Amino acid sequence: MSQKVLLSANEAVAWAACKAGCAVASAYPGTPSTEILENVAKFKDTINCEWAVNEKVAMEVAIGASIAGARALTAMKHVGLNVAMDPLMTYTYVGANGGLVIITADDPGMHSSQNEQDSRVLVKFARAALFEPADSQETFDMVIAAFELSEKYQVPAFIRLTTRTSHTSTVVDVGDDFGPGQVERKPYVKDIRRYIPVPMFARPQRVRAQERTEALRAFGCETPFNRIEAGDTRLGIITSGVTYQFVKEVFPEFSVLKLGFANPFPSDLVKRFAAGVDRVLVIEELDPFMEEQVRAMGVQVVEHTTELNMLEMNPVRLMALRKELLGDVEAPAAHRADTGLPTRPPVLCAGCSHRGVFYTLSKLGATVTGDIGCYTLGAFPPLNAMDTTICMGASIGNAFGMEKAGMQGRICAVLGDSTFFHSGMTGILNVLYNGGTITTIVLDNRITGMTGHQENPGSGKTLCGEPAPVTDIAEVAKAIGFKRVVKVDAYDLVALERVLKEELDSHEPSVVIAGGPCRLAAKLMNAGTYEVDPAKCKACGACFKLGCPAIERGEAVADGKRFKSHIDPVQCSGCDLCRQTCKFDAITKIR
Amino acid sequence: MKTMNVSLVGVGGQGILLTSDILAKTATLAGLDVKKSEIHGMAQRGGSVISQVRFGEKVYSPIIADGMSDLLVSFERLEALRWRHLLAPDGKVLINDMNMTPITVSSGQQPAVADLDARLKAEYPGALYVDAMALAQTLGNTRAMNMVLAGALSTLTPFGADVWEQAMRERIPAKLLDMNIKAFEAGRQAVQG
């Protein structure tokens, strides 16, 4: 019998992959896409799944499986797609053998990203097919359809999610007798004219890719995923993805063309819709992807001044649009958000193994190029120990570039273990090869932390919890040819200062591995508790410089100019760093 | 029924996501259309967290527009003020009687809200307060604080305790279920008197 379950779109992808007979899935974690593979792993009996070391490798693994004739899936956040574009751009020429479905999860409004990108632009650039679900049910249905379409048209098929689909749970009918689908594998036939796109073979493929685009455009005009919802024809709204939901809330009475299959753009359908309404309004999140194509077709589009093409869409923004266009609504009489309250920003956990490194780098006055991970939080007061963050792995090239540009002083790169495996290894190779002297510091906590504790090549386990070889970062650096490779305990401030000073001041390239487990992942948040003896505390403020959330202001002294410290016993995880900063032995372990 | 909008807010690590999961499941079990949307920031713990649950005959937007929350459930007192703009003019408020000092205050970077009591009273004259932590402590498990709040919240929803408890059974591991159901019932009693 039919089964209804409450699923996020990320979970729905996994359920659909199982039902569609997907055989291989590979991904690198990244918010908001991470839960896709974590849920695929629940179907590990039928889907051979893994955490890849980065998105490019994940894409290549999925492409290899597709060439072999299996249905394959890869998933990534929008910036991950940048990393994976290289193999994709050629596989769109080769064309899928077994169905290839690529999930990209965009993050409008940058809830947990360094930029916002509209992946639809890249899908068009790649001449791939694009599904844009508006909820988990559509995600489920579209993933299944995408596998079929990918095989029928030999095209990589994208599902574009956003934070609000990925992290919204909605009711999904997963159909009768849900279970792993049985699909016949496409045969693999050796064919160098297809799989080896040297120029003489690539040219005819280029032409075929164009023919395929036109065939898919025709599909887009017929598929039920693109539908006209008839209504008041004085206004016809073209929309897609989760934005459709906001349109239904704010413009419920008007005709809507909902595009669930938006690339190649279904021009004839759009023309037909436009002909049946007085005015056409395009409402979409991020770039004017559809609007520009509608305009290019010569269809007139309603002009307005309400800004919609950046940051996250929401019903209130559409109410502002409706007010401008129709003048018949006011935004709800909400109190304005109170901006006078103390903020509650994300912060390195009490006892985080990154803290001592940043404390020390701050003390040494180093110029620090940072990277993507929890440790980006080392940039903020009171640690103030980071100068730049660009993208995964960029810390090393950035630090070396600074050195090459003649910047003086102590320059170092800081990145985590997972980021090092993702794209740091090539960076240090470049430093060594080209005569750099910078220090690369790997914060080795043996887990992919920020995305919620995923395994990686240093953690000793796979996505499915199976044992895996442990790659030692020091050995990697030595094998590349580094002479100065030092391991140091991330919880020993004396050793950290000695090692970092020595390496930062040396005129040779070096790699420092600061080791200490992620306390949250290792379940060490209750490993111990320290307390401050107010009689011994001189209110010198040394421990405050750690920026530990467990260390609070206590009694005021010197007319409120200075404060003694107090440790919150609930938050303290017993890492010992604050005791090491205290010159007066005022801090002791009590448990 | 008219679509009901519930915003649950608080601090990372307080169990907000589990509570909203169970509310969403309860509404699903009651045969309603449901959307549950959550934003958890960059770090694992310590930041502001919000989860929104909407249920009714047919729900479109996963986001509750400002000023449209029928219910605001705050797991922490300061956070109740932070999200004031979400509440509908006739909306109800449930506040966990608990303070968690933000690091910006404990480290002296920003001043504390000196008149928090007075401001809460002024903004939310009819708010329900529950000391969920104290109740969870008397039951011997502070981790069940969120289910005490779920119990209090349940009295403000159109669903019976039996439907809530079924949702809990589907979501919570068997060995922790009894404790959590006890906490849930304690929360219900605390507001029903």
Tab-separated table of N, CA and C in Angstrom, chain A residues 108-109 111 132-135 160 162-166 168 170 227 229 237-254 256 258 281-286 308 310-322 329, chain B residues 5 35-37 39 52 54 58-66 68:
chain	number	residue	atom	x	y	z
A	108	PRO	N	20.730	30.312	-0.919
A	108	PRO	CA	20.357	31.730	-1.033
A	108	PRO	C	20.327	32.372	0.355
A	109	GLY	N	20.877	33.552	0.449
A	109	GLY	CA	20.924	34.216	1.752
A	109	GLY	C	22.137	33.820	2.565
A	111	HIS	N	23.132	31.193	4.503
A	111	HIS	CA	22.995	30.760	5.890
A	111	HIS	C	24.299	30.122	6.376
A	132	GLU	N	13.835	21.408	-10.985
A	132	GLU	CA	13.807	22.292	-9.811
A	132	GLU	C	12.589	21.984	-8.951
A	133	PRO	N	12.735	21.108	-7.948
A	133	PRO	CA	11.585	20.756	-7.116
A	133	PRO	C	11.214	21.864	-6.141
A	134	ALA	N	9.919	21.897	-5.798
A	134	ALA	CA	9.413	22.915	-4.878
A	134	ALA	C	9.189	22.352	-3.479
A	135	ASP	N	9.240	21.023	-3.346
A	135	ASP	CA	9.079	20.398	-2.023
A	135	ASP	C	9.640	18.979	-2.078
A	160	ARG	N	18.175	20.774	-8.705
A	160	ARG	CA	18.650	21.929	-7.944
A	160	ARG	C	17.777	22.121	-6.716
A	162	THR	N	17.561	24.059	-2.763
A	162	THR	CA	18.064	25.218	-2.031
A	162	THR	C	17.905	24.899	-0.546
A	163	THR	N	18.489	25.727	0.309
A	163	THR	CA	18.393	25.487	1.753
A	163	THR	C	16.949	25.220	2.169
A	164	ARG	N	16.012	25.962	1.568
A	164	ARG	CA	14.616	25.833	2.000
A	164	ARG	C	13.912	24.605	1.452
A	165	THR	N	14.477	23.944	0.457
A	165	THR	CA	13.936	22.632	0.117
A	165	THR	C	14.739	21.557	0.851
A	166	SER	N	16.052	21.689	0.835
A	166	SER	CA	16.913	20.685	1.484
A	166	SER	C	16.549	20.484	2.949
A	168	THR	N	13.708	21.535	4.556
A	168	THR	CA	12.286	21.568	4.909
A	168	THR	C	11.733	20.156	4.774
A	170	THR	N	8.523	17.782	4.327
A	170	THR	CA	7.127	17.804	3.889
A	170	THR	C	6.679	16.357	3.683
A	227	ARG	N	3.834	22.993	-15.550
A	227	ARG	CA	2.374	23.035	-15.647
A	227	ARG	C	1.839	24.454	-15.504
A	229	GLU	N	-1.125	26.566	-14.036
A	229	GLU	CA	-2.233	26.550	-13.086
A	229	GLU	C	-3.106	27.747	-13.440
A	237	ILE	N	2.131	34.502	-13.797
A	237	ILE	CA	3.408	34.467	-13.084
A	237	ILE	C	4.192	33.221	-13.475
A	238	ILE	N	5.423	33.424	-13.913
A	238	ILE	CA	6.323	32.296	-14.192
A	238	ILE	C	7.247	32.145	-12.988
A	239	THR	N	7.292	30.937	-12.439
A	239	THR	CA	8.109	30.732	-11.244
A	239	THR	C	8.628	29.303	-11.199
A	240	SER	N	9.523	29.028	-10.235
A	240	SER	CA	10.105	27.683	-10.130
A	240	SER	C	10.606	27.451	-8.710
A	241	GLY	N	10.885	26.198	-8.409
A	241	GLY	CA	11.488	25.849	-7.116
A	241	GLY	C	10.613	26.259	-5.945
A	242	VAL	N	11.258	26.497	-4.814
A	242	VAL	CA	10.522	26.807	-3.591
A	242	VAL	C	9.802	28.156	-3.713
A	243	THR	N	10.271	29.000	-4.629
A	243	THR	CA	9.621	30.300	-4.831
A	243	THR	C	8.153	30.138	-5.224
A	244	TYR	N	7.864	29.035	-5.912
A	244	TYR	CA	6.466	28.735	-6.255
A	244	TYR	C	5.578	28.767	-5.010
A	245	GLN	N	6.087	28.239	-3.901
A	245	GLN	CA	5.290	28.175	-2.662
A	245	GLN	C	4.949	29.583	-2.161
A	246	PHE	N	5.915	30.480	-2.283
A	246	PHE	CA	5.674	31.853	-1.816
A	246	PHE	C	4.689	32.557	-2.752
A	247	VAL	N	4.801	32.258	-4.063
A	247	VAL	CA	3.861	32.840	-5.036
A	247	VAL	C	2.437	32.396	-4.699
A	248	LYS	N	2.272	31.113	-4.352
A	248	LYS	CA	0.927	30.611	-4.030
A	248	LYS	C	0.365	31.265	-2.769
A	249	GLU	N	1.252	31.687	-1.863
A	249	GLU	CA	0.792	32.365	-0.643
A	249	GLU	C	0.376	33.804	-0.943
A	250	VAL	N	1.178	34.470	-1.758
A	250	VAL	CA	1.026	35.923	-1.879
A	250	VAL	C	0.227	36.330	-3.127
A	251	PHE	N	0.269	35.508	-4.173
A	251	PHE	CA	-0.499	35.797	-5.390
A	251	PHE	C	-1.420	34.610	-5.711
A	252	PRO	N	-2.276	34.204	-4.757
A	252	PRO	CA	-2.986	32.930	-4.943
A	252	PRO	C	-3.977	32.926	-6.101
A	253	GLU	N	-4.456	34.095	-6.530
A	253	GLU	CA	-5.561	34.092	-7.495
A	253	GLU	C	-5.117	34.112	-8.954
A	254	PHE	N	-3.831	34.315	-9.213
A	254	PHE	CA	-3.409	34.531	-10.595
A	254	PHE	C	-2.918	33.244	-11.282
A	256	VAL	N	-0.483	30.779	-13.077
A	256	VAL	CA	0.924	30.493	-12.783
A	256	VAL	C	1.457	29.479	-13.791
A	258	LYS	N	4.360	27.024	-13.598
A	258	LYS	CA	5.361	26.499	-12.673
A	258	LYS	C	6.319	25.620	-13.454
A	281	LEU	N	4.746	38.132	-15.369
A	281	LEU	CA	5.636	38.502	-14.260
A	281	LEU	C	6.505	37.287	-13.948
A	282	VAL	N	7.816	37.478	-13.889
A	282	VAL	CA	8.706	36.362	-13.550
A	282	VAL	C	9.174	36.538	-12.111
A	283	ILE	N	8.936	35.522	-11.282
A	283	ILE	CA	9.377	35.585	-9.887
A	283	ILE	C	10.290	34.391	-9.624
A	284	GLU	N	11.554	34.669	-9.347
A	284	GLU	CA	12.509	33.587	-9.121
A	284	GLU	C	13.534	34.029	-8.084
A	285	GLU	N	14.170	33.041	-7.459
A	285	GLU	CA	15.145	33.314	-6.408
A	285	GLU	C	16.542	33.392	-7.026
A	286	LEU	N	17.319	34.373	-6.621
A	286	LEU	CA	18.673	34.649	-7.118
A	286	LEU	C	18.631	35.210	-8.545
A	308	LEU	N	14.502	41.535	-6.049
A	308	LEU	CA	14.256	40.116	-5.751
A	308	LEU	C	15.433	39.228	-6.119
A	310	MET	N	18.590	38.920	-5.309
A	310	MET	CA	19.685	38.504	-4.437
A	310	MET	C	19.138	38.190	-3.057
A	311	LEU	N	19.884	37.418	-2.303
A	311	LEU	CA	19.502	36.975	-0.962
A	311	LEU	C	18.231	36.108	-1.017
A	312	GLU	N	17.853	35.573	0.154
A	312	GLU	CA	16.803	34.549	0.160
A	312	GLU	C	15.408	35.135	-0.066
A	313	MET	N	14.629	34.429	-0.867
A	313	MET	CA	13.239	34.823	-1.101
A	313	MET	C	12.418	34.480	0.129
A	314	ASN	N	11.365	35.261	0.367
A	314	ASN	CA	10.423	34.912	1.425
A	314	ASN	C	9.093	35.599	1.152
A	315	PRO	N	8.037	35.216	1.861
A	315	PRO	CA	6.724	35.784	1.563
A	315	PRO	C	6.678	37.304	1.756
A	316	VAL	N	7.422	37.820	2.716
A	316	VAL	CA	7.355	39.261	2.980
A	316	VAL	C	7.885	40.054	1.779
A	317	ARG	N	8.926	39.552	1.138
A	317	ARG	CA	9.465	40.247	-0.040
A	317	ARG	C	8.429	40.250	-1.164
A	318	LEU	N	7.697	39.143	-1.283
A	318	LEU	CA	6.673	39.108	-2.335
A	318	LEU	C	5.482	39.994	-1.991
A	319	MET	N	5.228	40.169	-0.683
A	319	MET	CA	4.168	41.112	-0.298
A	319	MET	C	4.557	42.531	-0.708
A	320	ALA	N	5.843	42.850	-0.574
A	320	ALA	CA	6.319	44.166	-1.001
A	320	ALA	C	6.134	44.322	-2.515
A	321	LEU	N	6.393	43.245	-3.249
A	321	LEU	CA	6.208	43.269	-4.709
A	321	LEU	C	4.733	43.473	-5.043
A	322	ARG	N	3.882	42.736	-4.324
A	322	ARG	CA	2.441	42.847	-4.595
A	322	ARG	C	1.951	44.264	-4.286
A	329	VAL	N	-2.150	45.141	-0.710
A	329	VAL	CA	-1.741	44.465	0.531
A	329	VAL	C	-0.792	45.364	1.319
B	5	ASN	N	0.769	28.323	12.415
B	5	ASN	CA	2.202	28.617	12.274
B	5	ASN	C	2.879	28.604	13.634
B	35	LYS	N	4.668	21.441	6.867
B	35	LYS	CA	6.017	21.837	6.426
B	35	LYS	C	6.825	22.235	7.648
B	36	LYS	N	8.026	21.714	7.724
B	36	LYS	CA	8.917	22.045	8.838
B	36	LYS	C	10.237	22.510	8.264
B	37	SER	N	10.629	23.733	8.592
B	37	SER	CA	11.839	24.306	8.005
B	37	SER	C	12.753	24.782	9.113
B	39	ILE	N	16.718	26.421	10.363
B	39	ILE	CA	18.000	27.047	10.044
B	39	ILE	C	18.906	26.847	11.248
B	52	GLN	N	10.716	26.263	12.101
B	52	GLN	CA	9.327	26.688	11.907
B	52	GLN	C	8.493	25.524	11.405
B	54	ARG	N	4.586	24.516	10.064
B	54	ARG	CA	3.267	24.979	9.614
B	54	ARG	C	2.421	23.752	9.312
B	58	LYS	N	-3.727	22.573	3.526
B	58	LYS	CA	-2.725	22.644	2.462
B	58	LYS	C	-1.759	23.772	2.820
B	59	VAL	N	-0.493	23.434	2.908
B	59	VAL	CA	0.515	24.424	3.305
B	59	VAL	C	1.436	24.676	2.121
B	60	TYR	N	1.632	25.921	1.769
B	60	TYR	CA	2.566	26.244	0.682
B	60	TYR	C	3.931	26.650	1.245
B	61	SER	N	4.062	27.891	1.705
B	61	SER	CA	5.377	28.404	2.100
B	61	SER	C	5.960	27.646	3.297
B	62	PRO	N	7.229	27.255	3.225
B	62	PRO	CA	7.863	26.668	4.412
B	62	PRO	C	8.276	27.721	5.434
B	63	ILE	N	8.311	28.984	5.002
B	63	ILE	CA	8.735	30.063	5.903
B	63	ILE	C	7.503	30.791	6.425
B	64	ILE	N	7.512	31.106	7.710
B	64	ILE	CA	6.442	31.902	8.298
B	64	ILE	C	6.829	33.370	8.153
B	65	ALA	N	5.945	34.145	7.532
B	65	ALA	CA	6.245	35.566	7.365
B	65	ALA	C	6.273	36.246	8.730
B	66	ASP	N	7.063	37.317	8.831
B	66	ASP	CA	7.103	38.101	10.071
B	66	ASP	C	5.676	38.485	10.464
B	68	MET	N	3.338	36.568	11.609
B	68	MET	CA	2.314	35.574	11.286
B	68	MET	C	2.414	34.301	12.137
